[in-house]
Short mmCIF file of C-alpha atoms and ligand atoms in Angstrom, two decimals:
data_model
loop_
_atom_site.label_atom_id
_atom_site.label_comp_id
_atom_site.label_asym_id
_atom_site.label_seq_id
_atom_site.Cartn_x
_atom_site.Cartn_y
_atom_site.Cartn_z
CA MET F 10 -56.55 -0.18 -75.59
CA THR F 11 -57.27 -0.81 -72.02
CA LYS F 12 -60.12 -3.75 -71.93
CA PHE F 13 -61.93 -3.31 -68.66
CA ARG F 14 -65.07 -4.99 -66.79
CA THR F 15 -67.69 -2.70 -66.49
CA LEU F 16 -70.91 -2.78 -64.03
CA ASP F 17 -72.61 -4.97 -66.88
CA ASP F 18 -70.02 -8.01 -66.16
CA LEU F 19 -71.32 -7.86 -62.21
CA SER F 20 -73.91 -10.85 -61.83
CA ASP F 21 -75.91 -10.55 -58.54
CA VAL F 22 -75.00 -8.17 -56.03
CA THR F 23 -77.53 -8.19 -53.38
CA GLY F 24 -75.95 -7.36 -50.00
CA LYS F 25 -72.68 -7.46 -51.43
CA VAL F 26 -70.29 -4.71 -50.12
CA ALA F 27 -69.30 -2.45 -53.14
CA LEU F 28 -66.31 0.17 -52.32
CA VAL F 29 -66.76 2.85 -55.05
CA ARG F 30 -63.90 5.18 -55.68
CA VAL F 31 -65.59 9.13 -56.81
CA ASP F 32 -64.38 12.25 -57.25
CA LEU F 33 -65.67 14.36 -54.41
CA ASN F 34 -62.85 16.88 -54.53
CA LEU F 35 -65.81 19.43 -54.80
CA PRO F 36 -64.76 23.15 -54.92
CA MET F 37 -65.89 24.83 -51.59
CA GLN F 38 -66.40 28.44 -50.21
CA ASP F 39 -66.76 29.18 -46.55
CA GLY F 40 -67.70 25.36 -46.06
CA THR F 41 -70.15 25.40 -48.69
CA VAL F 42 -70.18 22.96 -52.03
CA THR F 43 -69.99 25.67 -55.01
CA ASP F 44 -70.24 22.98 -57.45
CA ASP F 45 -71.52 19.45 -57.43
CA THR F 46 -70.36 18.26 -61.30
CA ARG F 47 -68.29 15.72 -59.72
CA VAL F 48 -70.97 14.02 -57.69
CA ARG F 49 -73.40 14.21 -60.63
CA ALA F 50 -70.98 12.72 -62.63
CA SER F 51 -70.86 9.60 -60.57
CA ALA F 52 -74.52 9.42 -59.70
CA PRO F 53 -75.65 7.02 -62.42
CA THR F 54 -72.99 4.61 -61.11
CA ILE F 55 -73.78 4.84 -57.29
CA LEU F 56 -77.63 4.39 -58.04
CA GLU F 57 -77.11 1.51 -60.29
CA LEU F 58 -75.21 -0.26 -57.54
CA ALA F 59 -77.85 0.60 -54.90
CA ASP F 60 -80.65 -0.09 -57.00
CA LYS F 61 -79.10 -3.86 -57.55
CA GLY F 62 -78.98 -4.29 -54.03
CA ALA F 63 -75.40 -3.72 -53.32
CA LYS F 64 -74.25 -1.68 -49.83
CA VAL F 65 -72.47 1.16 -51.39
CA LEU F 66 -69.16 2.41 -49.80
CA LEU F 67 -67.95 5.84 -51.66
CA LEU F 68 -64.19 6.32 -51.20
CA ALA F 69 -62.63 9.76 -52.13
CA HIS F 70 -59.93 12.34 -51.16
CA PHE F 71 -60.41 16.15 -50.63
CA GLY F 72 -57.88 18.60 -50.53
CA ARG F 73 -54.24 17.67 -49.68
CA PRO F 74 -54.38 16.68 -45.60
CA LYS F 75 -50.99 14.88 -46.29
CA GLY F 76 -51.62 11.80 -44.13
CA ASP F 77 -53.29 13.89 -41.21
CA ARG F 78 -56.95 14.22 -39.94
CA VAL F 79 -57.60 17.54 -40.64
CA SER F 80 -61.23 18.42 -39.79
CA THR F 81 -61.91 21.09 -42.28
CA GLN F 82 -61.09 18.61 -44.81
CA SER F 83 -63.38 15.92 -43.56
CA LEU F 84 -65.70 14.19 -46.20
CA SER F 85 -68.55 14.57 -43.74
CA MET F 86 -68.63 18.40 -45.39
CA VAL F 87 -69.98 16.91 -48.36
CA ILE F 88 -72.44 14.89 -47.28
CA ASP F 89 -75.44 17.22 -47.85
CA THR F 90 -74.81 17.63 -51.30
CA VAL F 91 -74.01 14.06 -52.08
CA GLN F 92 -77.70 13.33 -50.64
CA ALA F 93 -79.33 16.19 -52.55
CA VAL F 94 -77.68 14.85 -55.80
CA LEU F 95 -78.34 11.37 -55.37
CA GLY F 96 -82.02 12.02 -53.92
CA ARG F 97 -81.32 9.38 -50.90
CA GLU F 98 -80.22 9.56 -47.31
CA VAL F 99 -76.39 8.85 -47.31
CA MET F 100 -74.46 7.50 -44.08
CA PHE F 101 -71.09 8.96 -42.98
CA CYS F 102 -68.42 6.72 -41.73
CA PRO F 103 -65.09 8.47 -40.32
CA GLU F 104 -62.76 5.66 -41.28
CA ILE F 105 -61.81 3.77 -44.16
CA ALA F 106 -60.85 0.47 -42.76
CA GLY F 107 -61.14 -1.55 -39.75
CA PRO F 108 -64.01 -2.30 -37.03
CA VAL F 109 -65.75 1.02 -37.42
CA VAL F 110 -66.20 0.39 -41.15
CA LYS F 111 -67.03 -3.28 -40.65
CA GLN F 112 -69.91 -1.94 -38.06
CA THR F 113 -71.18 0.59 -40.78
CA VAL F 114 -71.61 -2.42 -43.24
CA GLY F 115 -73.58 -4.22 -40.83
CA ILE F 116 -76.10 -1.45 -40.16
CA LEU F 117 -76.26 -0.77 -44.01
CA ARG F 118 -79.20 -2.92 -45.57
CA ALA F 119 -78.78 -3.90 -49.30
CA GLY F 120 -79.32 -0.81 -51.54
CA ASP F 121 -77.92 1.89 -48.80
CA ILE F 122 -75.08 3.81 -49.29
CA ALA F 123 -72.24 5.55 -47.00
CA VAL F 124 -69.52 8.03 -47.51
CA LEU F 125 -66.33 6.91 -46.17
CA GLU F 126 -63.78 9.44 -44.71
CA ASN F 127 -61.26 11.39 -46.61
CA THR F 128 -58.85 8.69 -47.90
CA ARG F 129 -55.67 10.97 -47.40
CA PHE F 130 -56.01 11.50 -44.00
CA TRP F 131 -53.99 8.25 -44.19
CA LYS F 132 -50.30 8.36 -45.16
CA GLY F 133 -51.00 5.01 -46.82
CA GLU F 134 -53.14 6.57 -49.45
CA GLU F 135 -50.65 8.30 -51.42
CA ALA F 136 -48.06 5.85 -50.84
CA ASN F 137 -50.37 3.13 -52.03
CA ASP F 138 -48.97 1.07 -48.89
CA PRO F 139 -50.33 -2.75 -49.46
CA GLU F 140 -51.57 -2.94 -45.77
CA LEU F 141 -53.66 -0.01 -45.92
CA VAL F 142 -54.92 -1.69 -49.38
CA LYS F 143 -55.60 -5.07 -47.46
CA ALA F 144 -57.45 -3.27 -44.67
CA ILE F 145 -59.92 -1.02 -46.81
CA ALA F 146 -60.31 -4.31 -49.08
CA ALA F 147 -61.22 -6.46 -46.03
CA ASN F 148 -64.52 -4.90 -45.46
CA ALA F 149 -65.84 -5.24 -49.21
CA ASP F 150 -66.72 -7.69 -52.10
CA PHE F 151 -65.52 -5.78 -54.96
CA PHE F 152 -64.10 -2.49 -56.44
CA VAL F 153 -65.61 -0.05 -58.43
CA ASN F 154 -63.37 3.00 -59.95
CA ASP F 155 -65.41 5.70 -61.35
CA ALA F 156 -62.81 8.63 -60.79
CA PHE F 157 -61.13 9.05 -64.29
CA SER F 158 -59.82 12.40 -62.59
CA ALA F 159 -57.84 10.66 -60.10
CA ALA F 160 -56.31 7.79 -62.32
CA HIS F 161 -53.15 9.26 -63.20
CA ARG F 162 -52.00 8.78 -59.73
CA ALA F 163 -51.03 5.18 -58.16
CA HIS F 164 -52.79 5.58 -54.88
CA ALA F 165 -54.06 2.95 -52.68
CA THR F 166 -58.04 3.83 -53.59
CA THR F 167 -57.06 4.70 -57.31
CA GLU F 168 -55.19 1.64 -58.16
CA GLY F 169 -54.14 -0.55 -55.39
CA LEU F 170 -57.62 -1.96 -54.62
CA ALA F 171 -58.00 -2.96 -58.13
CA HIS F 172 -55.36 -5.57 -57.58
CA VAL F 173 -56.57 -7.07 -54.44
CA LEU F 174 -60.54 -7.10 -55.26
CA PRO F 175 -62.68 -7.57 -58.38
CA ALA F 176 -62.50 -4.48 -60.20
CA TYR F 177 -64.97 -2.96 -62.66
CA ALA F 178 -64.72 0.37 -64.32
CA GLY F 179 -67.92 2.60 -63.21
CA ARG F 180 -70.31 4.48 -65.69
CA SER F 181 -68.50 7.54 -65.67
CA MET F 182 -65.19 5.92 -65.87
CA GLN F 183 -66.40 3.70 -68.79
CA ALA F 184 -67.66 6.86 -70.92
CA GLU F 185 -64.48 8.50 -70.41
CA LEU F 186 -62.25 5.73 -71.40
CA GLU F 187 -64.49 4.83 -74.35
CA ALA F 188 -64.76 8.53 -75.78
CA LEU F 189 -61.07 9.04 -75.13
CA GLY F 190 -60.25 6.18 -76.82
CA LYS F 191 -62.39 7.19 -79.99
CA ALA F 192 -60.57 10.44 -80.30
CA LEU F 193 -56.63 8.99 -80.19
CA ASP F 194 -56.37 5.35 -79.74
CA ALA F 195 -58.64 4.24 -82.34
CA PRO F 196 -59.56 7.40 -84.07
CA GLU F 197 -61.68 7.80 -87.41
CA LYS F 198 -59.14 9.70 -89.62
CA PRO F 199 -58.06 12.59 -90.27
CA VAL F 200 -57.80 13.47 -86.75
CA ALA F 201 -57.05 17.45 -85.93
CA ALA F 202 -55.48 18.25 -82.62
CA LEU F 203 -56.24 21.85 -81.27
CA VAL F 204 -53.89 22.99 -78.83
CA GLY F 205 -53.61 26.48 -77.05
CA GLY F 206 -53.33 27.97 -73.83
CA ALA F 207 -50.57 29.99 -72.21
CA LYS F 208 -47.30 28.20 -72.61
CA VAL F 209 -45.54 25.43 -74.47
CA SER F 210 -43.73 24.42 -71.71
CA SER F 211 -46.72 22.99 -69.63
CA LYS F 212 -47.79 21.03 -72.68
CA LEU F 213 -44.26 19.74 -74.44
CA GLU F 214 -45.15 16.13 -74.03
CA VAL F 215 -48.62 16.95 -75.06
CA LEU F 216 -47.06 18.24 -78.42
CA LYS F 217 -44.44 15.41 -79.18
CA HIS F 218 -47.01 12.73 -78.33
CA LEU F 219 -49.81 14.51 -80.93
CA VAL F 220 -47.49 14.92 -83.59
CA SER F 221 -47.21 11.05 -83.96
CA LYS F 222 -50.93 10.58 -83.87
CA VAL F 223 -52.80 13.18 -85.95
CA ASP F 224 -52.95 14.63 -89.09
CA HIS F 225 -53.56 18.24 -88.25
CA LEU F 226 -51.98 19.88 -85.25
CA ILE F 227 -53.36 23.36 -84.60
CA ILE F 228 -51.59 25.83 -82.89
CA GLY F 229 -52.88 28.89 -81.05
CA GLY F 230 -53.06 30.79 -77.60
CA GLY F 231 -49.77 31.94 -75.85
CA MET F 232 -48.08 28.89 -77.20
CA ALA F 233 -48.54 29.84 -81.19
CA ASN F 234 -46.01 33.05 -80.00
CA THR F 235 -43.39 30.70 -79.10
CA PHE F 236 -43.88 28.39 -82.49
CA LEU F 237 -43.89 31.77 -84.53
CA ALA F 238 -40.78 33.29 -82.59
CA ALA F 239 -39.12 29.70 -83.37
CA ASN F 240 -39.59 30.47 -87.15
CA ASP F 241 -37.78 33.71 -86.49
CA VAL F 242 -41.14 36.02 -86.45
CA ASP F 243 -40.87 38.92 -84.30
CA VAL F 244 -43.62 38.51 -81.79
CA GLY F 245 -43.32 41.92 -79.80
CA LYS F 246 -44.11 42.02 -76.19
CA SER F 247 -45.96 38.76 -76.33
CA LEU F 248 -45.96 35.76 -74.12
CA CYS F 249 -43.17 33.97 -75.55
CA GLU F 250 -40.92 31.08 -74.27
CA HIS F 251 -37.86 32.15 -76.59
CA GLU F 252 -35.79 29.62 -74.84
CA LEU F 253 -37.71 26.98 -76.36
CA LYS F 254 -36.79 27.52 -79.45
CA ALA F 255 -34.72 24.27 -80.28
CA THR F 256 -37.43 22.24 -78.74
CA VAL F 257 -40.15 24.00 -80.89
CA LEU F 258 -37.98 23.16 -83.88
CA GLU F 259 -37.40 19.59 -82.88
CA ILE F 260 -41.21 19.33 -82.72
CA LEU F 261 -42.02 20.97 -85.97
CA GLU F 262 -39.32 18.38 -87.51
CA ALA F 263 -40.89 15.41 -86.03
CA ALA F 264 -44.13 16.50 -87.37
CA GLU F 265 -42.84 16.41 -90.60
CA LYS F 266 -41.24 13.28 -90.63
CA ALA F 267 -44.52 12.01 -89.16
CA GLY F 268 -46.68 13.36 -91.99
CA CYS F 269 -48.59 15.77 -89.41
CA THR F 270 -49.24 19.02 -90.95
CA VAL F 271 -48.81 21.94 -88.38
CA HIS F 272 -50.89 24.82 -88.56
CA LEU F 273 -49.78 28.38 -87.05
CA PRO F 274 -51.68 31.90 -87.31
CA TYR F 275 -50.88 33.97 -90.14
CA ASP F 276 -53.26 36.59 -88.98
CA VAL F 277 -53.37 37.72 -85.30
CA VAL F 278 -55.21 40.54 -82.93
CA VAL F 279 -52.94 42.21 -81.12
CA SER F 280 -52.97 45.34 -78.66
CA LYS F 281 -50.46 47.56 -76.82
CA GLU F 282 -51.76 47.06 -73.37
CA PHE F 283 -54.07 43.70 -71.91
CA ALA F 284 -57.17 45.28 -71.18
CA ALA F 285 -60.61 44.46 -72.73
CA ASN F 286 -61.65 46.22 -75.90
CA PRO F 287 -58.40 48.38 -75.73
CA ALA F 288 -58.11 51.64 -77.84
CA SER F 289 -54.56 49.82 -79.47
CA LEU F 290 -56.44 46.97 -80.85
CA ARG F 291 -55.82 45.90 -84.28
CA ILE F 292 -55.57 43.02 -86.49
CA CYS F 293 -52.43 42.14 -88.38
CA ASN F 294 -50.37 39.74 -90.16
CA VAL F 295 -47.94 37.86 -87.96
CA HIS F 296 -45.05 39.62 -89.75
CA GLU F 297 -46.25 43.00 -88.95
CA VAL F 298 -46.42 42.73 -84.97
CA ALA F 299 -44.89 46.03 -83.75
CA ALA F 300 -42.31 45.87 -80.68
CA ASP F 301 -44.56 47.50 -78.31
CA GLU F 302 -47.74 45.32 -79.17
CA MET F 303 -48.61 41.79 -78.00
CA ILE F 304 -50.61 38.83 -79.78
CA LEU F 305 -53.65 37.81 -77.67
CA ASP F 306 -55.69 36.01 -80.52
CA VAL F 307 -55.63 34.06 -83.53
CA GLY F 308 -57.05 36.30 -86.59
CA PRO F 309 -60.30 36.14 -88.46
CA GLN F 310 -58.66 35.03 -91.74
CA ALA F 311 -56.65 31.95 -89.88
CA VAL F 312 -59.71 31.07 -88.14
CA GLU F 313 -61.89 30.53 -91.30
CA SER F 314 -59.14 28.76 -93.06
CA LEU F 315 -59.05 26.58 -89.73
CA GLY F 316 -62.71 26.06 -90.23
CA ASP F 317 -62.10 24.54 -93.24
CA VAL F 318 -59.72 21.94 -91.94
CA LEU F 319 -62.09 21.23 -89.56
CA LYS F 320 -64.51 20.24 -92.33
CA THR F 321 -62.35 17.84 -94.02
CA CYS F 322 -61.75 15.98 -90.35
CA LYS F 323 -63.54 13.25 -89.09
CA THR F 324 -62.13 13.67 -85.14
CA LEU F 325 -60.91 16.52 -83.01
CA VAL F 326 -58.85 16.89 -79.65
CA TRP F 327 -58.97 19.88 -78.12
CA ASN F 328 -57.08 21.46 -75.37
CA GLY F 329 -56.45 25.26 -74.64
CA PRO F 330 -58.05 28.20 -75.63
CA MET F 331 -56.99 30.05 -79.04
CA GLY F 332 -56.22 33.28 -76.92
CA ALA F 333 -56.60 35.19 -74.12
CA PHE F 334 -60.74 34.18 -73.89
CA GLU F 335 -61.30 35.66 -70.51
CA THR F 336 -61.02 39.26 -71.80
CA GLU F 337 -62.97 40.77 -74.73
CA PRO F 338 -62.49 40.80 -77.75
CA PHE F 339 -59.88 38.08 -77.26
CA ASP F 340 -62.44 35.26 -77.09
CA LYS F 341 -63.15 35.65 -80.80
CA ALA F 342 -61.32 32.98 -82.28
CA THR F 343 -61.79 30.40 -79.40
CA VAL F 344 -65.48 31.13 -79.61
CA ALA F 345 -65.63 30.96 -83.44
CA LEU F 346 -63.62 27.52 -83.61
CA ALA F 347 -65.92 26.23 -80.91
CA ARG F 348 -69.17 26.87 -82.81
CA MET F 349 -67.85 25.15 -86.08
CA ALA F 350 -66.73 22.10 -84.32
CA ALA F 351 -70.17 22.18 -82.44
CA ALA F 352 -71.94 22.72 -85.78
CA LEU F 353 -69.85 19.70 -87.55
CA THR F 354 -70.48 17.69 -84.42
CA ARG F 355 -74.06 18.14 -84.76
CA GLU F 356 -74.29 17.44 -88.30
CA GLY F 357 -72.54 13.85 -87.15
CA SER F 358 -69.47 14.47 -89.51
CA LEU F 359 -67.14 15.28 -86.50
CA VAL F 360 -66.26 13.41 -83.25
CA SER F 361 -65.24 16.08 -80.87
CA VAL F 362 -63.58 15.62 -77.85
CA ALA F 363 -62.30 18.39 -75.32
CA GLY F 364 -60.54 18.67 -72.07
CA GLY F 365 -58.62 21.12 -69.84
CA GLY F 366 -60.03 23.67 -67.01
CA ASP F 367 -59.59 26.70 -69.14
CA THR F 368 -60.85 24.71 -72.05
CA VAL F 369 -64.05 23.58 -70.52
CA ALA F 370 -64.74 27.16 -69.25
CA ALA F 371 -63.88 28.54 -72.74
CA LEU F 372 -66.48 26.09 -74.16
CA ASN F 373 -68.98 27.04 -71.85
CA HIS F 374 -68.43 30.87 -72.34
CA ALA F 375 -69.06 29.94 -76.24
CA GLY F 376 -72.26 28.00 -75.02
CA VAL F 377 -71.27 24.92 -77.07
CA ALA F 378 -70.12 22.45 -74.37
CA ALA F 379 -73.12 20.19 -74.52
CA ASP F 380 -72.81 20.00 -78.41
CA PHE F 381 -69.21 18.40 -78.31
CA SER F 382 -68.94 14.47 -78.25
CA TYR F 383 -67.39 14.52 -75.00
CA ILE F 384 -65.97 17.05 -72.61
CA SER F 385 -63.52 15.61 -70.12
CA THR F 386 -63.29 17.53 -66.53
CA ALA F 387 -60.28 15.58 -65.38
CA GLY F 388 -57.83 18.00 -65.46
CA GLY F 389 -54.40 16.63 -65.14
CA ALA F 390 -55.79 12.93 -65.98
CA PHE F 391 -56.79 14.12 -69.00
CA LEU F 392 -53.69 16.15 -70.00
CA GLU F 393 -51.70 12.74 -69.22
CA TRP F 394 -53.67 10.98 -71.30
CA MET F 395 -53.09 13.66 -74.08
CA GLU F 396 -49.41 12.70 -73.79
CA GLY F 397 -49.79 9.35 -74.64
CA LYS F 398 -49.50 7.92 -70.96
CA GLU F 399 -51.03 4.54 -69.67
CA LEU F 400 -52.95 5.63 -66.54
CA PRO F 401 -51.98 3.59 -63.46
CA GLY F 402 -55.47 3.59 -62.21
CA VAL F 403 -56.55 2.82 -65.51
CA ARG F 404 -53.95 0.18 -66.15
CA ALA F 405 -54.95 -1.67 -62.77
CA LEU F 406 -58.54 -2.22 -64.27
CA ASN F 407 -57.15 -4.08 -67.47
CA VAL F 408 -58.29 -7.68 -68.02
P1 ADP N 504 -56.43 24.39 -69.91
O1 ADP N 504 -56.41 24.82 -68.54
O2 ADP N 504 -57.49 24.29 -70.81
O3 ADP N 504 -55.03 23.03 -70.14
P2 ADP N 504 -54.28 26.41 -70.11
O4 ADP N 504 -54.12 26.54 -68.78
O5 ADP N 504 -52.99 25.92 -70.81
O6 ADP N 504 -55.64 25.73 -70.69
O7 ADP N 504 -54.03 27.88 -70.99
C1 ADP N 504 -55.03 28.86 -70.58
C2 ADP N 504 -54.72 30.21 -70.62
O8 ADP N 504 -53.99 30.59 -71.51
C3 ADP N 504 -56.09 31.11 -70.50
O9 ADP N 504 -55.82 31.86 -69.33
C4 ADP N 504 -55.71 32.25 -71.47
O10 ADP N 504 -56.13 33.70 -71.38
C5 ADP N 504 -54.02 32.01 -71.73
N1 ADP N 504 -53.91 32.54 -73.02
C6 ADP N 504 -54.47 31.89 -74.38
N2 ADP N 504 -53.84 32.40 -75.52
C7 ADP N 504 -53.04 33.51 -75.25
C8 ADP N 504 -52.30 34.40 -75.30
N3 ADP N 504 -52.11 34.90 -76.64
N4 ADP N 504 -51.40 35.41 -74.63
C9 ADP N 504 -51.54 35.16 -73.38
N5 ADP N 504 -52.59 34.44 -72.72
C10 ADP N 504 -53.08 33.70 -73.34
MG1 MG N 505 -55.18 25.59 -67.16
#
């Protein structure tokens, strides 16, 4: 497990310049920020450093300008949101290195905050160019990485800076690493992993890694169809990757060797058309799916027995919805299992960690996101962590 320094390891920072990598890749519509979750995630780190008297320079990327100055992707557009969330005045600096940043640092008083320009305006960011890294570092005393969501990239401001400046994990990074560590690196056993979503192909590495790590692998969503089909179940018109049969059988064999029990649904919710509350909706055994039907959710009996599995577990890692939850009533299995996991977590018998764009949306839909031990909003970085990969941005913080 990564051992890293946190803000607790900083001594007097009064007047010192902190480069803080955060996630300001905010969703926008017509030039207005539609969701400030990512700013709120790093607010504790930014305010703690400012309140301790550091001059805080925020580094972040925004969109994919690919090394060019694209005015519609300037971070100046998020300043109002950052100010609103922090409740402080924040300066904007149109550079990330060189004399203009130096000048900005000169203007800032201890405890002041500035946002530097979109790091991806410079080609050296994604190339992790040592010259750019050196130039950015030249204006600062230390580096804080608070952007777990970007830690799967070895870029100048997500990885490079940690090698040339004293480096610390911010509070959000720290919380994420501690939660994920508890869930898979050193979990309390038995551990269950719930993996769903549309396709096996997008999560092959995740499945391969999990069978060696967890006691129960619960498969749902569209990917369960691929598993069922590999076991010669006729899944009708269901979303299914028939070409992955050999791969699925390998995963099942690896699971058996590792002592991991794989749970596939034995009853399912099917329909002839993919629409809300369709007339052709029915619940059946997996062996009774007709040629013109598709499986769109895990059935109620399977959900009940999966609930019993969760009750025996101490740790749960969840990625991917159990069914096509965006369309009613195919949200039932996802919602029921989410509520069970939430109740077990509230009782203190389960550590529950979940992540993934659609998974987070599904848990919000079930109204239980706040009850989970930890919810990662990190998308790509979360999946790479579930694949057992060491993320470059995290490795660079290792002491
Ligand atoms: P995440 O973003 O959490 O990693 P994925 O993107 O892998 O999750 O998968 C989410 C998608 O999978 C959802 O849009 C959901 O509708 C779809 N899905 C789940 N079960 C099924 C199913 N049985 N058939 C078709 N699509 C499904
Ligand atoms: Mg998704």
